[in-house]
Structure formats: structure tokens, C-alpha cells
Tab-separated table of C-alpha atoms in Angstrom:
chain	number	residue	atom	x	y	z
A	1	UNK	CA	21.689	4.343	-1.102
A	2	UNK	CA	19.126	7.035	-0.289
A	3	UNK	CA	21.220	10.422	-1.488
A	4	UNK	CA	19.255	13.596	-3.207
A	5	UNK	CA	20.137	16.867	-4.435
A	6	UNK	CA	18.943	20.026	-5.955
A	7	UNK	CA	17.084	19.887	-8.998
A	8	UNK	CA	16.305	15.946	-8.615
A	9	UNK	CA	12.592	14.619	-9.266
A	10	UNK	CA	10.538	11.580	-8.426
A	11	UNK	CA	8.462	10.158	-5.889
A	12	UNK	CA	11.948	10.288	-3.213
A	13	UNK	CA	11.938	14.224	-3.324
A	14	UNK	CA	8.294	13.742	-2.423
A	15	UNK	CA	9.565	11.322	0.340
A	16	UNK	CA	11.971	13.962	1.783
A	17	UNK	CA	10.059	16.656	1.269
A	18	UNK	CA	7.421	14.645	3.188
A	19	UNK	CA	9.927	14.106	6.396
A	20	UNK	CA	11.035	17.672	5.753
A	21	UNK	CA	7.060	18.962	6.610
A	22	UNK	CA	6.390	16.750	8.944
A	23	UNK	CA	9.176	17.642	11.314
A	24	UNK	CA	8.463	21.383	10.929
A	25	UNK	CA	11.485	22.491	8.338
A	26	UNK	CA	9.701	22.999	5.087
A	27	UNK	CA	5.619	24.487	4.859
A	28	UNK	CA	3.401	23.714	1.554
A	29	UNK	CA	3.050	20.490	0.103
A	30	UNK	CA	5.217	17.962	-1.302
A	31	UNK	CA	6.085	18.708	-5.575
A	32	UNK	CA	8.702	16.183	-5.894
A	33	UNK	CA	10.972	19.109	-6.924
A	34	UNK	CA	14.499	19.012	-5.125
A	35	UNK	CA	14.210	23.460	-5.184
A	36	UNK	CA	15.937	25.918	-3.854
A	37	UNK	CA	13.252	26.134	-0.905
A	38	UNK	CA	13.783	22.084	-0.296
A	39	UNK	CA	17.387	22.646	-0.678
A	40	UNK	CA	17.191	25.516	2.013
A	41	UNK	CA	15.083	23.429	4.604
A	42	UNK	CA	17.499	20.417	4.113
A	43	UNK	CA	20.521	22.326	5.190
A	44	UNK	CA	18.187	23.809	8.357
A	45	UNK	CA	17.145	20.001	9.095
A	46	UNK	CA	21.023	19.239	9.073
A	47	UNK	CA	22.176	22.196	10.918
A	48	UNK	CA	19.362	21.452	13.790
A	49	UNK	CA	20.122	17.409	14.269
A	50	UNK	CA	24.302	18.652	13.783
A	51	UNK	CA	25.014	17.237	10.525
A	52	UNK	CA	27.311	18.532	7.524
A	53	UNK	CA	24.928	21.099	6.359
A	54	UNK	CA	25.714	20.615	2.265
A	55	UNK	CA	21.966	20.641	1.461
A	56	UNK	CA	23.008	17.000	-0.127
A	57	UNK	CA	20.061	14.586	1.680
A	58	UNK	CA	22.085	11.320	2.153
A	59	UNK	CA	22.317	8.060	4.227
A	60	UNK	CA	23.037	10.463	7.356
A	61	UNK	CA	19.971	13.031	6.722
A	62	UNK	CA	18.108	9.969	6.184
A	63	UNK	CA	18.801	8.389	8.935
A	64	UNK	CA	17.695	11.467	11.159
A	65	UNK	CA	14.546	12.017	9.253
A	66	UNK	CA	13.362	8.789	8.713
A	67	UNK	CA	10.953	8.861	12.244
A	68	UNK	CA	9.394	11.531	10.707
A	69	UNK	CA	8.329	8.766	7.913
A	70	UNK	CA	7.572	5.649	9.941
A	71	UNK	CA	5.708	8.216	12.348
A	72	UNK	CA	7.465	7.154	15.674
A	73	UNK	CA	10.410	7.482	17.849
A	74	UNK	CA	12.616	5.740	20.738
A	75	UNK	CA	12.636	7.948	24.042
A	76	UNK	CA	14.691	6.503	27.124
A	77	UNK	CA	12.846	7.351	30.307
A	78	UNK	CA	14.153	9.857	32.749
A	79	UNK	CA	13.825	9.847	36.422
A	80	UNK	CA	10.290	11.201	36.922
A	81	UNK	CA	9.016	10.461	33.769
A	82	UNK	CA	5.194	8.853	33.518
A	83	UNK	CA	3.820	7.691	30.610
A	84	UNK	CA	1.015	10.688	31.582
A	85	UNK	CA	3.523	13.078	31.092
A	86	UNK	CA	5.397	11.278	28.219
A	87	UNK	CA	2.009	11.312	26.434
A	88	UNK	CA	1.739	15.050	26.932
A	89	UNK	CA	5.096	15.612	25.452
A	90	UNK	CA	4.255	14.033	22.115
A	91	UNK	CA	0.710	15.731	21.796
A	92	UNK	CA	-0.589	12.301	21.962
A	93	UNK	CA	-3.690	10.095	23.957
A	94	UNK	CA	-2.391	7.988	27.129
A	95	UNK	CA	-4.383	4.903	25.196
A	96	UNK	CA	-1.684	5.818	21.537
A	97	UNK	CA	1.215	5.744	23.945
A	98	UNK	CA	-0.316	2.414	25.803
A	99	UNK	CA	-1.108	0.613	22.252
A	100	UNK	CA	2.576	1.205	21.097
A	101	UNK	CA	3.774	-0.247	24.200
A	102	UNK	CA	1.700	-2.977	25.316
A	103	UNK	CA	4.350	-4.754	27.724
A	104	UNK	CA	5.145	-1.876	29.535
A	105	UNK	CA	3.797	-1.489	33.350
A	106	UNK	CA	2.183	2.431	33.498
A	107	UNK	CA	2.949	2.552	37.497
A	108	UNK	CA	6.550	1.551	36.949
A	109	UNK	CA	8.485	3.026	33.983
A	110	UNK	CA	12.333	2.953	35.405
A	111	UNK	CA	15.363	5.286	33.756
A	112	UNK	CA	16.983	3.949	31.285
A	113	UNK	CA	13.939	2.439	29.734
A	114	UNK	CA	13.336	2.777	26.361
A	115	UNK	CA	9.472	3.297	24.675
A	116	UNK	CA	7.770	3.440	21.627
A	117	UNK	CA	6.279	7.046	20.854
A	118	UNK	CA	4.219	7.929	17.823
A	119	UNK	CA	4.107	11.057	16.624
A	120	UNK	CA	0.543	12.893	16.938
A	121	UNK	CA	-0.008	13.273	12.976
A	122	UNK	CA	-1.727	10.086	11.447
A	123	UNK	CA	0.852	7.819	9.754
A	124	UNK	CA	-0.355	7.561	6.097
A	125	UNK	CA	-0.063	9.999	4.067
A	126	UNK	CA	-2.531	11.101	0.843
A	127	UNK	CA	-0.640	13.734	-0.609
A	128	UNK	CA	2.534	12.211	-1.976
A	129	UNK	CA	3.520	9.756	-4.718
A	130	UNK	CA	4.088	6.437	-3.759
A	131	UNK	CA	7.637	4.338	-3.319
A	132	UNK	CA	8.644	0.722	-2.666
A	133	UNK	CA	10.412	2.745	0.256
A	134	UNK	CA	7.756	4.620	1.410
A	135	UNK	CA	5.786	1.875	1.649
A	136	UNK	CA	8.334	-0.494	3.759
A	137	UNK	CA	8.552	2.379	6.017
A	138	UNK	CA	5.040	2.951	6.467
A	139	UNK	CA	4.883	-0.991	6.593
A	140	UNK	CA	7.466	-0.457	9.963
A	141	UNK	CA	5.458	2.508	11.352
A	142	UNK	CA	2.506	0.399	11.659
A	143	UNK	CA	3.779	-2.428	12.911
A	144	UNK	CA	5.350	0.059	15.692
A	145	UNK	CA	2.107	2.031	16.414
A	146	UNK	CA	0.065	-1.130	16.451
A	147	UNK	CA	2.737	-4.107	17.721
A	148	UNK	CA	-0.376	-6.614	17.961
A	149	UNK	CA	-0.125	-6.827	13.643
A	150	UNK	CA	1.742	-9.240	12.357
A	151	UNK	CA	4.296	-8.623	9.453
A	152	UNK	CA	5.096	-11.650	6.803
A	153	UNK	CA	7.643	-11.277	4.040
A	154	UNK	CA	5.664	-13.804	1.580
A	155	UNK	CA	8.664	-13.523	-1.111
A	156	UNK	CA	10.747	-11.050	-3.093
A	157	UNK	CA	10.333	-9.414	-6.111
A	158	UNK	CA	12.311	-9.591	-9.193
A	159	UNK	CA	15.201	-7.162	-7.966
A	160	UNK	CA	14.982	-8.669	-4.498
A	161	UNK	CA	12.283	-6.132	-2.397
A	162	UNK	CA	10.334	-7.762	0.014
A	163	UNK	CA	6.428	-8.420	-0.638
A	164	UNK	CA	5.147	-7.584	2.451
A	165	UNK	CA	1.833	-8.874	4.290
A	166	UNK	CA	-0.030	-7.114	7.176
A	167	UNK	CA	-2.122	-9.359	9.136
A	168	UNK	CA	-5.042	-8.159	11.972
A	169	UNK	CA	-7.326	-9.898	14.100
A	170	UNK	CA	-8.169	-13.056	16.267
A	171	UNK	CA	-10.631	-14.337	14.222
A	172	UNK	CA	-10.803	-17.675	11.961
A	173	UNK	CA	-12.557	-15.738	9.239
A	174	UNK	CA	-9.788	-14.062	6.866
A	175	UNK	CA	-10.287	-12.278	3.953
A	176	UNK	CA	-7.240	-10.790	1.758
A	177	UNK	CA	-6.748	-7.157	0.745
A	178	UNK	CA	-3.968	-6.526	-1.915
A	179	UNK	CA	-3.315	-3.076	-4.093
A	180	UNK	CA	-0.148	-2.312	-6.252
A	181	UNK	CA	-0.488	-4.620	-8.879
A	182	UNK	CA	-0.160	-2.334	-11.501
A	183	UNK	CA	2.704	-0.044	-11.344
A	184	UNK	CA	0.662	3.218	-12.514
A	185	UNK	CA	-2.337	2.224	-10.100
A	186	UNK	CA	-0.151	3.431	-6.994
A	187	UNK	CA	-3.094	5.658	-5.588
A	188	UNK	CA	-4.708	2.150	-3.771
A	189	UNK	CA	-1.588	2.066	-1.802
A	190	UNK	CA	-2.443	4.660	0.610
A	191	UNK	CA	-5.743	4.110	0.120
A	192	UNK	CA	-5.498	0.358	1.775
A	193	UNK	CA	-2.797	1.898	3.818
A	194	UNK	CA	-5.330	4.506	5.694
A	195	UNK	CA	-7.787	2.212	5.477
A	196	UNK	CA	-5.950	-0.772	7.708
A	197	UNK	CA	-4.300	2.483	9.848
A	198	UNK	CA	-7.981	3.657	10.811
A	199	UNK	CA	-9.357	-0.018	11.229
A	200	UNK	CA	-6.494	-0.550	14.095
A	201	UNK	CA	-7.291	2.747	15.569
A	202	UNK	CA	-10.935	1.809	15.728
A	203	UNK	CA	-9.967	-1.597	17.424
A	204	UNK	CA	-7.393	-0.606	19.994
A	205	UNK	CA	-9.825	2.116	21.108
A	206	UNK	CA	-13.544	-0.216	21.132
A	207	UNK	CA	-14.787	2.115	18.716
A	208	UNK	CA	-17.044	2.225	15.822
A	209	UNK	CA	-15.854	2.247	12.195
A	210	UNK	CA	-18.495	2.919	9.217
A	211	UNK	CA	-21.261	2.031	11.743
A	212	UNK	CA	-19.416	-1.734	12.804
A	213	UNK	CA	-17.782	-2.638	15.915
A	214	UNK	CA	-14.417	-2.127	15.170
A	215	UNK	CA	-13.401	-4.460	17.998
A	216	UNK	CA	-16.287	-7.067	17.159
A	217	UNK	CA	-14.332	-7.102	13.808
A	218	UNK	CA	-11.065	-7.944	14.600
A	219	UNK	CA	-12.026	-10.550	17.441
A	220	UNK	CA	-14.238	-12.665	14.990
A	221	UNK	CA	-12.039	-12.292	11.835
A	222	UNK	CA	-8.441	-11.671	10.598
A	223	UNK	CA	-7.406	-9.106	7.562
A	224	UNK	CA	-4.316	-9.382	5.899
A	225	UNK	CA	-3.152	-6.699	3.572
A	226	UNK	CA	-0.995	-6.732	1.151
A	227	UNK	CA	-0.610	-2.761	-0.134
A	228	UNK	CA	2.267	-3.977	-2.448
A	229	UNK	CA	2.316	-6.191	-4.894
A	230	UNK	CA	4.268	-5.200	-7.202
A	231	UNK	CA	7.449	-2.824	-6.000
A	232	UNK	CA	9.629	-2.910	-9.171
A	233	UNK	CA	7.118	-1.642	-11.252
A	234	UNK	CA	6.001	1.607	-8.737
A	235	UNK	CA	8.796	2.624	-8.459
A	236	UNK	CA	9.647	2.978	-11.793
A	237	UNK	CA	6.248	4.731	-12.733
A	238	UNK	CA	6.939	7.279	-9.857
A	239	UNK	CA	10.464	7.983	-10.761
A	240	UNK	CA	11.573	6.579	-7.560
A	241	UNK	CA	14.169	4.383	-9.452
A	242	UNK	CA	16.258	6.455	-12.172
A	243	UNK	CA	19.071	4.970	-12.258
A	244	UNK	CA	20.693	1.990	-12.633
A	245	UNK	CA	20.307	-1.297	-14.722
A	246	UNK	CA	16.841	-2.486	-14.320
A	247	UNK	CA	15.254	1.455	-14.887
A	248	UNK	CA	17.602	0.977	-18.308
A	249	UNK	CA	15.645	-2.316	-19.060
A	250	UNK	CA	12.487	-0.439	-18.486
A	251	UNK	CA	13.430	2.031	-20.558
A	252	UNK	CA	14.742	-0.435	-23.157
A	253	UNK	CA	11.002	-2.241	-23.242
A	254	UNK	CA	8.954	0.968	-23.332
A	255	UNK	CA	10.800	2.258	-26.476
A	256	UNK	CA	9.250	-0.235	-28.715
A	257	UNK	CA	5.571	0.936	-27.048
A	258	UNK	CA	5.896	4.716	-27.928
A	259	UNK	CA	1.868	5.279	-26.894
A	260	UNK	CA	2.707	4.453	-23.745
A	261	UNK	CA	4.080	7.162	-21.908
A	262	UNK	CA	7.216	6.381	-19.905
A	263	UNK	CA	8.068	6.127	-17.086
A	264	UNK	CA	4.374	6.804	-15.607
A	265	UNK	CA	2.352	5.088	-17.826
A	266	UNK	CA	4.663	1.637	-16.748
A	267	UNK	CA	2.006	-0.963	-15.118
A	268	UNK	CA	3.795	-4.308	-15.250
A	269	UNK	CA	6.559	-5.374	-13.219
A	270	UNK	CA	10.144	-4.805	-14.198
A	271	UNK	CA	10.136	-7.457	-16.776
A	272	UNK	CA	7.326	-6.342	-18.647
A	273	UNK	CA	4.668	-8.785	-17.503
A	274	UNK	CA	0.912	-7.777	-16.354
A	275	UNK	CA	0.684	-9.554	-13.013
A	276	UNK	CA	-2.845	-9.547	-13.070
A	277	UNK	CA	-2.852	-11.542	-16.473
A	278	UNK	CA	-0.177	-14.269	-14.323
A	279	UNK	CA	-3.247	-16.562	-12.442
A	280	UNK	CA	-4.087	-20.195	-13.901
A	281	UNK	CA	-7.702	-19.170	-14.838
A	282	UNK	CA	-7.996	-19.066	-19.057
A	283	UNK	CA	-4.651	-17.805	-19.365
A	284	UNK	CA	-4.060	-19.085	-22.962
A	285	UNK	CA	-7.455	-17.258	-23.267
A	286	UNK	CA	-5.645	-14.401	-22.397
A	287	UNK	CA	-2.529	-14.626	-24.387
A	288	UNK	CA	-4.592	-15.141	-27.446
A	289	UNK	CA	-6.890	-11.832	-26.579
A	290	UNK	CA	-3.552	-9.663	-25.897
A	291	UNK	CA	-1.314	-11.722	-28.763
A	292	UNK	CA	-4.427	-10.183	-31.213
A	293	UNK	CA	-3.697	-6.603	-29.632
A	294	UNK	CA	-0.047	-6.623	-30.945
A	295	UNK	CA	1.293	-7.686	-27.129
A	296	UNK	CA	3.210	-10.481	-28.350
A	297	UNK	CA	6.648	-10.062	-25.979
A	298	UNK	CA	7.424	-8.030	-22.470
A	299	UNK	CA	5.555	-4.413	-22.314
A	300	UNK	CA	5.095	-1.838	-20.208
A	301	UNK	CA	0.951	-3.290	-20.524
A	302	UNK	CA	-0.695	-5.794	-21.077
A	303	UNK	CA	1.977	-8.787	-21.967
A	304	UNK	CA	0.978	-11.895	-19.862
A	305	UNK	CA	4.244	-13.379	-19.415
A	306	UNK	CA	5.764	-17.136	-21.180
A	307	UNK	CA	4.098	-18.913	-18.687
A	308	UNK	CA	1.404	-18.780	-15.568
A	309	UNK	CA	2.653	-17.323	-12.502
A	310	UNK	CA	6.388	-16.904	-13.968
A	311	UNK	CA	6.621	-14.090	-12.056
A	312	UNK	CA	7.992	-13.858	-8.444
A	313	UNK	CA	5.347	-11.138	-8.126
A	314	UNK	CA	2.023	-13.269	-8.681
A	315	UNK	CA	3.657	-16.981	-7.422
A	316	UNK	CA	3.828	-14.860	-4.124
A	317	UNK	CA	0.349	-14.492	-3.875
A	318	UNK	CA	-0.629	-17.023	-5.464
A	319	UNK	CA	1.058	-18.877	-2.787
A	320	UNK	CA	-0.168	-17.287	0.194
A	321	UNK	CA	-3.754	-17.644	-1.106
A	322	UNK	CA	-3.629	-21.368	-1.268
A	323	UNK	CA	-2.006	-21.726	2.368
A	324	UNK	CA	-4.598	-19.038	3.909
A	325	UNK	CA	-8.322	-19.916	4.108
A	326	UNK	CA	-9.729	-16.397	2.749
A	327	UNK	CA	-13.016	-16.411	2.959
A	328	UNK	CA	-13.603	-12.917	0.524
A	329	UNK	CA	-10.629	-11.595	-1.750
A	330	UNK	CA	-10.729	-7.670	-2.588
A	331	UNK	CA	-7.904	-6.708	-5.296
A	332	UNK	CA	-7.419	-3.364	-5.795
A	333	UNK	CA	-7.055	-1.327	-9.502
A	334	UNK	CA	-7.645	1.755	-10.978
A	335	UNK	CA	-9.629	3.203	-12.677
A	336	UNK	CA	-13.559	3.550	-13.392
A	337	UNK	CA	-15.350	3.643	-10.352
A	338	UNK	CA	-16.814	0.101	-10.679
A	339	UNK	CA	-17.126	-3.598	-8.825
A	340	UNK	CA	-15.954	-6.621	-11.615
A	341	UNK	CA	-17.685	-9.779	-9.359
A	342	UNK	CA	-17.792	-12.612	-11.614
A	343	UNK	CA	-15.462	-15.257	-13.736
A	344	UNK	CA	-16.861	-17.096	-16.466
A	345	UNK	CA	-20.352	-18.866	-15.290
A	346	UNK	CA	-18.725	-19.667	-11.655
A	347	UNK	CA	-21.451	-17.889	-9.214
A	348	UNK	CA	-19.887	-18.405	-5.620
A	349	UNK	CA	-22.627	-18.232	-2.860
A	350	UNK	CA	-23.283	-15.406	-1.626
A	351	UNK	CA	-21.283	-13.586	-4.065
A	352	UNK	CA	-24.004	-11.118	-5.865
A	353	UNK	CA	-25.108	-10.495	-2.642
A	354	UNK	CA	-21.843	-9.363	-0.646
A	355	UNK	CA	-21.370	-7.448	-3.926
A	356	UNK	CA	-24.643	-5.090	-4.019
A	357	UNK	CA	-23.425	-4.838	-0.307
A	358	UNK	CA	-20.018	-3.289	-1.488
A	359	UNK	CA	-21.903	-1.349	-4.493
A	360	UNK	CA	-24.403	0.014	-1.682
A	361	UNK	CA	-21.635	1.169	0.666
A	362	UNK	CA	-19.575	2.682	-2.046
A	363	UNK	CA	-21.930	4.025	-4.928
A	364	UNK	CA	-20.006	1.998	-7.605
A	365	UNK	CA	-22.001	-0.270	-9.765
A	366	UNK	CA	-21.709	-3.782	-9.916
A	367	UNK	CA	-20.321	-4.879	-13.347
A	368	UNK	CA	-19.343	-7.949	-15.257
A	369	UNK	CA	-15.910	-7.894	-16.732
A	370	UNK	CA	-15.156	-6.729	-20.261
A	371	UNK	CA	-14.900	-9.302	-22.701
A	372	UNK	CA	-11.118	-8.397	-23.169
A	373	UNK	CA	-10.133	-8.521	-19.794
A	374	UNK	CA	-12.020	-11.486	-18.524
A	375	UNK	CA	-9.174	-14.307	-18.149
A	376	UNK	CA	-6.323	-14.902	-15.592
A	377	UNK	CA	-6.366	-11.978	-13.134
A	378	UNK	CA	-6.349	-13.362	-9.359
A	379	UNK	CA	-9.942	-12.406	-8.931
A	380	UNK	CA	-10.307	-15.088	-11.809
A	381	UNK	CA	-8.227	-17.555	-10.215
A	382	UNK	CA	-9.523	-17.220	-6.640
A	383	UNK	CA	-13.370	-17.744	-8.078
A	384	UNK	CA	-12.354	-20.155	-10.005
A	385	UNK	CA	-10.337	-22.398	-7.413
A	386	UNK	CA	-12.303	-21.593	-4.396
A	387	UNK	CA	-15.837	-20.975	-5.708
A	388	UNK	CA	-15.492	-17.496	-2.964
A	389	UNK	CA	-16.872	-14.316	-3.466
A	390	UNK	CA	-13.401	-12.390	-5.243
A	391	UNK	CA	-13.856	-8.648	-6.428
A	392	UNK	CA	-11.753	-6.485	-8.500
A	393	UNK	CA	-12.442	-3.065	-6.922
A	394	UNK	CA	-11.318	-0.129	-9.744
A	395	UNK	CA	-10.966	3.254	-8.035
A	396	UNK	CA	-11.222	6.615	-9.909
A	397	UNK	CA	-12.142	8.205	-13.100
A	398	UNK	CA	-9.755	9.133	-15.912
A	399	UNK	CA	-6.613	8.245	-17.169
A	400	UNK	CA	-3.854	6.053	-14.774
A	401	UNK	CA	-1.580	7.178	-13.031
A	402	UNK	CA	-4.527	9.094	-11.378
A	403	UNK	CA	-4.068	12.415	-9.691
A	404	UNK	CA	-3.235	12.687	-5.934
A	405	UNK	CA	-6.188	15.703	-5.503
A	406	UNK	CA	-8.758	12.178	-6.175
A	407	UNK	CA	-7.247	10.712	-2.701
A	408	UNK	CA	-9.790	12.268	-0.257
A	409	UNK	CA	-13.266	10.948	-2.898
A	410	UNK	CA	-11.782	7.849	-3.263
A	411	UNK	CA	-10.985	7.002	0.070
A	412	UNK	CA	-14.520	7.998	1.850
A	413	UNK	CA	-16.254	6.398	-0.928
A	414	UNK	CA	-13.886	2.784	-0.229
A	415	UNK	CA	-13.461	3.377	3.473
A	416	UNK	CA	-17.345	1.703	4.032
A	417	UNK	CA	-16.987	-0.841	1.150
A	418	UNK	CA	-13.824	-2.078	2.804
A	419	UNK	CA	-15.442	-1.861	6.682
A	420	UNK	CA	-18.606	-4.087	4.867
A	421	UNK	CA	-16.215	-6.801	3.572
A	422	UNK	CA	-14.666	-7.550	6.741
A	423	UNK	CA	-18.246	-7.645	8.375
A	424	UNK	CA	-19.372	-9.532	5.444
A	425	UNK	CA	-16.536	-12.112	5.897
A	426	UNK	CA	-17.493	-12.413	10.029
A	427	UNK	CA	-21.025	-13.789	9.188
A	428	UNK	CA	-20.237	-16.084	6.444
């Protein structure tokens, strides 16, 4: 149950705080500090939509601020209302209003109708921490702005959240984006997140994106996205989960790892396993490497798991990659500002070449793997099954988590690597 108060923390405060901006009731930018201002513009917020104004932010508050989050409401038309004129009420373009609302006739809206309106602000956001919850709503305000995606729940994680798959496009070609497999790596999410927001845009208005056809794109290819991998684990390294039995457990495993800093330095999933050490590609090679580094039993890093794919996390998409012809895999981590392209002595065709593509578009070099990290992540797997060009992208310099103020470098640096792929994947 969503319910916040003064002097809480996490990645949820950030949430509110978020809503609270957006709809006009708090100014600055989100701290993830439940304050005395944040306290102040709650009880405003509750006041204006008629709710007990207690400054407490519960299931009711919520529920009034969450189109602020998913970036859309549900108007019921009037007598005399136009979608012209409904348009100019939201601050919005007559083609946003049309996109959301595909089935609906221009020349005869009747009262009593109800509509999809966005909000003018773009949907993603790049200053906040990211949730499991943040992300399903985002998940929902896409799928509302842009009703021609197609949403596929492709399993569950450990404590039951839904991994979540966005697909685009008309094409036979697919290629698979994914980010969020490490907990502390949560910066990709918005970056895939804007990334697949400003690719739709591009399409539903025939315009161009990093010099492509944004329309050419999704005719002759389809992208799905996963921005989520692993849930469990984010929200634990952005204090979105506190509470409770499974943040305990967390807790529990991190004590016996006291370099690791907890809860932000947390990259597995909840029960201590690395997803991206999961895939069937030298995984004993793997356990032996990590065994030698003292990660002999669940961690907050680095522990492979008993088995392959024992977690729900990484049978998901493991799953979904065998029963989807992807043509080009990108997985997204964090950090170093480099392309990893290769697995063992498997060279894929066209593989090198796609890859100088993505190094050209984004400035990072093209790099084989080091030694110690070489065996059973899905870029492995996928080069290794499919004999496909697979790329671990890492993103940023420093130390994960990594700051928020590297959103805006990262992004314009990916935003043309990721726009290449999907060409790259039409003309293979």
C-alpha cells in the first residue's frame, strides 16, 4: 500500500514529489526527502482534489496524483467539445490527442464520451530515482499515449512483480532492448524509457530520429523493450522497499558483504543472485571465476546462483528470446562508457561491423570482455545460441549506482547508438 509521511526517504518520496511538481503543488526538484516543504504541498494537493488534508500521502492521494505519473487523463466530452478545442485545453498538438485516441471519429465526438488526454510534459522522467512502481506506471502511460504498443507480462519476479515487455513496429525484423538487470544500474531505465518514448513520437508524427525515418523504422522492423528486468532488486537499491520481509532478507545477505554498501550498492535480485551470470553459456566457468573471488553463496554481487537460469528473473528472458526471432540483442549496464561485442571465439556475421556502427554513433569504444566477466551473461548466451550480433552496452563513468546529473550525457550519447541498431536490424 502506497502511504508516505514526513521525514520518509527513498526513491517513493522522489515518486510523489515527482506527481507533486508535475501538477503544479511543489517547485524545485525531486530529493527523496518527505520535508516540511513536501509535507506542505501534500496537504495543498489534498485540500485542492477535497481530500483529508493530514499531509499523510496514502492510497487516496495516490490515487488522485497518479495521472500526473502515467502522464494522462480521462475527460468525458461536453456538448460542444472538439477534439480542436480539447487539444487546446491540455496545451497539447491535435496529432498527441489523435495518437492517444486512434478509434475516435474527429467530426463526431458525442457527450458522454470519454478520451484519452496526455498531459503536455514528456512522460519520462531523468531526474528521479527509479522504482518497480514508477516503472509499471510509466509502462501504463505509454501504452496510453501510444495505444498501437503492445504490452506482454513475460513472467513474475521472485516476490510476484510483473516483467514487463514493450513491443513497436510492423516489421519481421525484431531486435530486443532490456536494462535493469542489475539493481544499482537503475539509470538505463529511463534511459531506454526516453529512448522508446521519443522513437514513438518520431513514428506517429513521420518524422526523423538521429537522421532515420522514424516511420521507415517501425514499418520494416519491431522493438521490444524490456526496461525491467530485475524489479526486486531496484527497488531495494533505491530504498523504494524498506520494509517488510524480503528488504529483511536483503539486509540479512548484505551483512556478511560489509564492502558492499547497502542498500545502494545491492545489484542482484532479491535472492542474492547476479542475473547476468544466470545464461547457459560457460556458467561453471563462471562459478569457478566468482567461487575464487570468495562469492561462494547468495550476495548482494556477483553470486551466480545453484543452477542456470534458477531465477524467475533470467528464465523470463531467457524464454522470450528463444520464442522471438531477434535479429540484434542490446543489454543494458553500467558503467564505463564501453561496447563488450564478443563471446569466446563465436564471431556472428556482421557483428564487428554493426558494432563500430554503435561505437561511431556513440563515441564508446568497442571492447572485448574482461577475462573475469566473460561467461554466462545473456549477451553470452544469445551469441552463443544464435550466432547474432549481442552487445552489452555499459553507460557512465564512476562508481554504480551512478548519479542522476549523468542522465542528460548519457542519453544523447545512446539516443543514436540505439536509433543505428534498429536501422541496423532493418537491413540485415
Amino acid at each position: 500500500m502506497f502511504l508516505l509521511k514526513l521525514q520518509d526517504m527513498g526513491s517513493l518520496v522522489e515518486l510523489l514529489q515527482l506527481g507533486l511538481i508535475r501538477s503544479g503543488f511543489l517547485s524545485g526538484e525531486p530529493d527523496g526527502i518527505f520535508g516540511n516543504k513536501t509535507e506542505e504541498a501534500v496537504i495543498n494537493f489534498q485540500k485542492a482534489f477535497r481530500l483529508t488534508a493530514d499531509g499523510i500521502a496514502g492510497p487516496d492521494t495516490f490515487n488522485e496524483l497518479k495521472k500526473y505519473i502515467t502522464g494522462y487523463f480521462i475527460k468525458t466530452i461536453s456538448k460542444g467539445d472538439t477534439l480542436w478545442s480539447v487539444a487546446a485545453m491540455a496545451g497539447i498538438s491535435l496529432n498527441s490527442l489523435i495518437t492517444a485516441n486512434p478509434d475516435i471519429s474527429p467530426d463526431n465526438l458525442t457527450a458522454g464520451q470519454k478520451i484519452t488526454v496526455p498531459y503536455s510534459f514528456p512522460l519520462v522522467p531523468t531526474d528521479v530515482s527509479y522504482s518497480s512502481l514508477l516503472t509499471s506506471l510509466l509502462i501504463e502511460g505509454m501504452t496510453a499515449r501510444f495505444p498501437f504498443i503492445k504490452k506482454t507480462v513475460i513472467g513474475k519476479s521472485v516476490t510476484g512483480k510483473e516483467l514487463t515487455v514493450l513491443t513497436a513496429g510492423t516489421g519481421k525484423k525484431n531486435i530486443f532492448i532490456n536494462s535493469g538487470f542489475h539493481a544499482n544500474e537503475w539509470l538505463n531505465i529511463p534511459v531506454t524509457l526516453k529512448f522508446f518514448e521519443e522513437y514513438l513520437t518520431a513514428a506517429a508524427t513521420d518524422s526523423r530520429l538521429c537522421g532515420y525515418s522514424a516511420s521507415e523504422l517501425y514499418k520494416n522492423t519491431t522493438v521490444h523493450l524490456m526496461p525491467l528486468v530485475n524489479p526486486d532488486g531496484t527497488d531495494i537499491a533505491t530504498r523504494a522497499d524498506t520494509s517488510g520481509e524480503y528488504f529483511d532478507k536483503a539486509k540479512r545477505i548484505s551483512a556478511t558483504y560489509p564492502d558492499v554498501p547497502f542498500p545502494e550498492g545491492w545489484k542482484a535480485n532479491i535472492n542474492g543472485t547476479d542475473l547476468n551470470l544466470q545464461f547457459p553459456a560457460g556458467w561453471e566457468k563462471a562459478k569457478a571465476i566468482k567461487y575464487a573471488q570468495g562469492f561462494t553463496k547468495p550476495s548482494p554481487i556477483e553470486f551466480v546462483g545453484f543452477s542456470p537460469l534458477s531465477e524467475p528473473e533470467a528464465k523470463a528472458v531467457y524464454s522470450y528470446t528463444l520464442n522471438n526471432d531477434f535479429l540484434i540483442i542490446l543489454a543494458y549496464h553500467s558503467q564505463g562508457s564501453i561496447i563488450y561485442w564478443k563471446y569466446g571465439n563465436f564471431l556472428p556475421p556482421e557483428s564487428e561491423r554493426i558494432g563500430f556502427i554503435l561505437s561511431e554513433r556513440s563515441g564508446y569504444p568497442l571492447e572485448l570482455t574482461p577475462p573475469d566477466s566473460s561467461f554466462a551473461g545473456y549477451k553470452d548466451w544469445f551469441i552463443q545460441d544464435f550466432n547474432r550480433p549481442g552487445y552489452t552496452v555499459e553507460t557512465g563513468i564512476g562508481k554504480n549506482p551512478l548519479p542522476i546529473d549523468q542522465f542528460d550525457k548519457i542519453y544523447e550519447e545512446n539516443k543514436p547508438l540505439l536509433a543505428a541498431a534498429i536501422y541496423e536490424a532493418m537491413s540485415l
